[in-house]
Amino acid sequence: MRERVAATDGLVLRRWRAEDAGAVAIAFADPLMQGQSVEPVDSVRAAERWTADRGDRWDAGSAYSFAVVDGGDHVLGQVCVGPVDRRHAVGWVSYWTTATARGRGVASRACGAVARWAFDEAGLFRLELGHRVNNPASCGVARAAGFAVEGRQRQKLAYDGVRFDVELHARLATDPEPAPR
Ligand SMILES: CC(C)(COP(=O)(O)OP(=O)(O)OC[C@H]1O[C@@H](n2cnc3c(N)ncnc32)[C@H](O)[C@@H]1OP(=O)(O)O)[C@@H](O)C(=O)NCCC(=O)NCCS
């Protein structure tokens, strides 16, 4: 399984490194990133633990988290396949981009590239993801990366005392490759 994947337009997916912790801490300081990690990532130390934990999970085969970087190796975001259910060859996909990298197709291209990797190299058949219904950008990423809408989970998530519906998407290894945008 490759640990470095070239996506279109110079984007690269690669494993996280300890020296990414500063960029990770900045990324998680964005209010939109609230809820993107179970453990708060609110300091460089916490970001160091976060990057180390990504490596541990990769080595254990439970989740494959890639840093999304540009040609200069600057961190633009993350895409992750995991948790992985090997018995059924199913993986959960998640992603985020840094505030300055948004709105130029980074997440869509990275999500498409990690899906191809998951089918071709990680041996998965079905990839799932979900987003709050008030997150149209995440829905746009899912659609652009070929994840069809499968349904809505009512009031699944609670943030600050408010419950949110979640829309589920999935892409199968046998689905057609999405048209390039
Ligand atoms: C969601 C997120 C990953 C999108 O990243 P991005 O790199 O800006 O995404 P892209 O540029 O690839 O845009 C994806 C699509 O969403 C659309 N989009 C982007 N922002 C949007 C917005 N605020 N409202 C509606 N659509 C939006 C884009 O137009 C694009 O659609 P298109 O392909 O039809 O043109 C980013 O906003 C983020 O990190 N948010 C915080 C964390 C998060 O919500 N993660 C997802 C959790 S489910």
Short mmCIF file of C-alpha atoms in Angstrom, two decimals, residues 19-131:
data_model
loop_
_atom_site.label_atom_id
_atom_site.label_comp_id
_atom_site.label_asym_id
_atom_site.label_seq_id
_atom_site.Cartn_x
_atom_site.Cartn_y
_atom_site.Cartn_z
CA GLU A 19 7.11 18.22 12.19
CA ASP A 20 3.54 18.82 10.93
CA ALA A 21 2.37 19.52 14.50
CA GLY A 22 2.66 23.32 14.16
CA ALA A 23 0.49 23.34 11.02
CA VAL A 24 -2.00 20.97 12.67
CA ALA A 25 -2.29 23.25 15.72
CA ILE A 26 -3.02 26.24 13.44
CA ALA A 27 -5.59 24.23 11.47
CA PHE A 28 -7.49 23.20 14.61
CA ALA A 29 -7.55 26.79 15.95
CA ASP A 30 -10.22 27.54 13.29
CA PRO A 31 -13.72 27.58 14.87
CA LEU A 32 -15.07 25.50 11.94
CA MET A 33 -12.82 22.67 13.11
CA GLN A 34 -14.73 22.25 16.34
CA GLY A 35 -15.82 18.64 16.60
CA GLN A 36 -13.23 17.34 14.10
CA SER A 37 -11.26 15.55 16.83
CA VAL A 38 -12.48 13.61 19.85
CA GLU A 39 -9.54 14.91 21.91
CA PRO A 40 -9.18 18.71 21.79
CA VAL A 41 -6.25 19.85 19.64
CA ASP A 42 -5.66 23.17 21.39
CA SER A 43 -1.85 23.37 21.64
CA VAL A 44 1.26 22.27 19.78
CA ARG A 45 1.67 19.47 22.36
CA ALA A 46 -1.85 18.27 21.65
CA ALA A 47 -1.11 18.50 17.90
CA GLU A 48 2.03 16.39 18.43
CA ARG A 49 -0.09 13.76 20.14
CA TRP A 50 -2.62 13.99 17.29
CA THR A 51 0.00 13.41 14.58
CA ALA A 52 1.62 10.56 16.58
CA ASP A 53 -1.79 8.96 17.04
CA ARG A 54 -2.44 9.09 13.27
CA GLY A 55 0.80 7.12 12.79
CA ASP A 56 -0.14 4.54 15.45
CA ARG A 57 -3.54 3.97 13.86
CA TRP A 58 -1.99 3.60 10.42
CA ASP A 59 0.50 1.01 11.73
CA ALA A 60 -2.34 -0.87 13.45
CA GLY A 61 -4.35 -0.91 10.20
CA SER A 62 -7.35 0.72 11.87
CA ALA A 63 -7.37 4.13 10.12
CA TYR A 64 -5.33 5.67 7.30
CA SER A 65 -4.98 9.42 7.76
CA PHE A 66 -3.14 11.37 5.07
CA ALA A 67 -1.80 14.90 5.24
CA VAL A 68 -2.83 16.76 2.07
CA VAL A 69 0.13 18.91 1.01
CA ASP A 70 1.00 21.14 -1.94
CA GLY A 71 4.14 20.92 -4.09
CA GLY A 72 6.08 22.77 -1.38
CA ASP A 73 4.98 20.23 1.27
CA HIS A 74 2.76 22.80 3.02
CA VAL A 75 -0.13 21.19 4.90
CA LEU A 76 -3.49 22.05 3.26
CA GLY A 77 -5.66 19.52 5.04
CA GLN A 78 -6.39 15.93 5.91
CA VAL A 79 -8.25 13.01 4.38
CA CYS A 80 -8.76 9.83 6.36
CA VAL A 81 -10.10 6.36 5.65
CA GLY A 82 -11.02 4.84 8.98
CA PRO A 83 -12.23 3.27 11.06
CA VAL A 84 -11.93 0.34 8.68
CA ASP A 85 -14.15 -2.73 8.94
CA ARG A 86 -12.01 -5.40 7.26
CA ARG A 87 -14.64 -8.13 7.50
CA HIS A 88 -16.99 -6.20 5.24
CA ALA A 89 -14.30 -4.17 3.42
CA VAL A 90 -15.95 -0.91 4.49
CA GLY A 91 -14.24 2.33 5.54
CA TRP A 92 -15.41 5.65 6.95
CA VAL A 93 -14.05 8.75 5.18
CA SER A 94 -13.46 12.16 6.75
CA TYR A 95 -11.68 15.34 5.69
CA TRP A 96 -10.83 18.89 6.57
CA THR A 97 -8.86 21.67 4.94
CA THR A 98 -7.05 24.61 6.49
CA ALA A 99 -8.95 27.91 6.44
CA THR A 100 -6.61 29.40 3.81
CA ALA A 101 -6.81 26.37 1.49
CA ARG A 102 -10.60 26.28 1.17
CA GLY A 103 -12.75 27.01 -1.85
CA ARG A 104 -10.34 25.77 -4.53
CA GLY A 105 -11.19 22.10 -4.75
CA VAL A 106 -8.51 20.78 -2.37
CA ALA A 107 -10.87 18.61 -0.31
CA SER A 108 -12.75 17.34 -3.38
CA ARG A 109 -9.57 16.27 -5.17
CA ALA A 110 -8.04 14.77 -2.03
CA CYS A 111 -11.24 12.86 -1.24
CA GLY A 112 -11.39 11.51 -4.78
CA ALA A 113 -7.75 10.45 -4.62
CA VAL A 114 -8.10 8.71 -1.25
CA ALA A 115 -11.18 6.85 -2.48
CA ARG A 116 -9.25 5.51 -5.46
CA TRP A 117 -6.40 4.51 -3.09
CA ALA A 118 -8.82 2.79 -0.70
CA PHE A 119 -10.36 0.71 -3.49
CA ASP A 120 -7.18 -0.08 -5.40
CA GLU A 121 -4.64 -0.46 -2.60
CA ALA A 122 -6.41 -0.93 0.74
CA GLY A 123 -8.80 -3.54 -0.66
CA LEU A 124 -11.99 -1.78 0.47
CA PHE A 125 -15.28 -2.09 -1.41
CA ARG A 126 -17.51 0.51 0.23
CA LEU A 127 -16.64 3.95 1.60
CA GLU A 128 -19.07 5.91 3.75
CA LEU A 129 -19.16 9.46 5.06
CA GLY A 130 -21.62 11.72 6.79
CA HIS A 131 -22.00 15.45 7.26
#
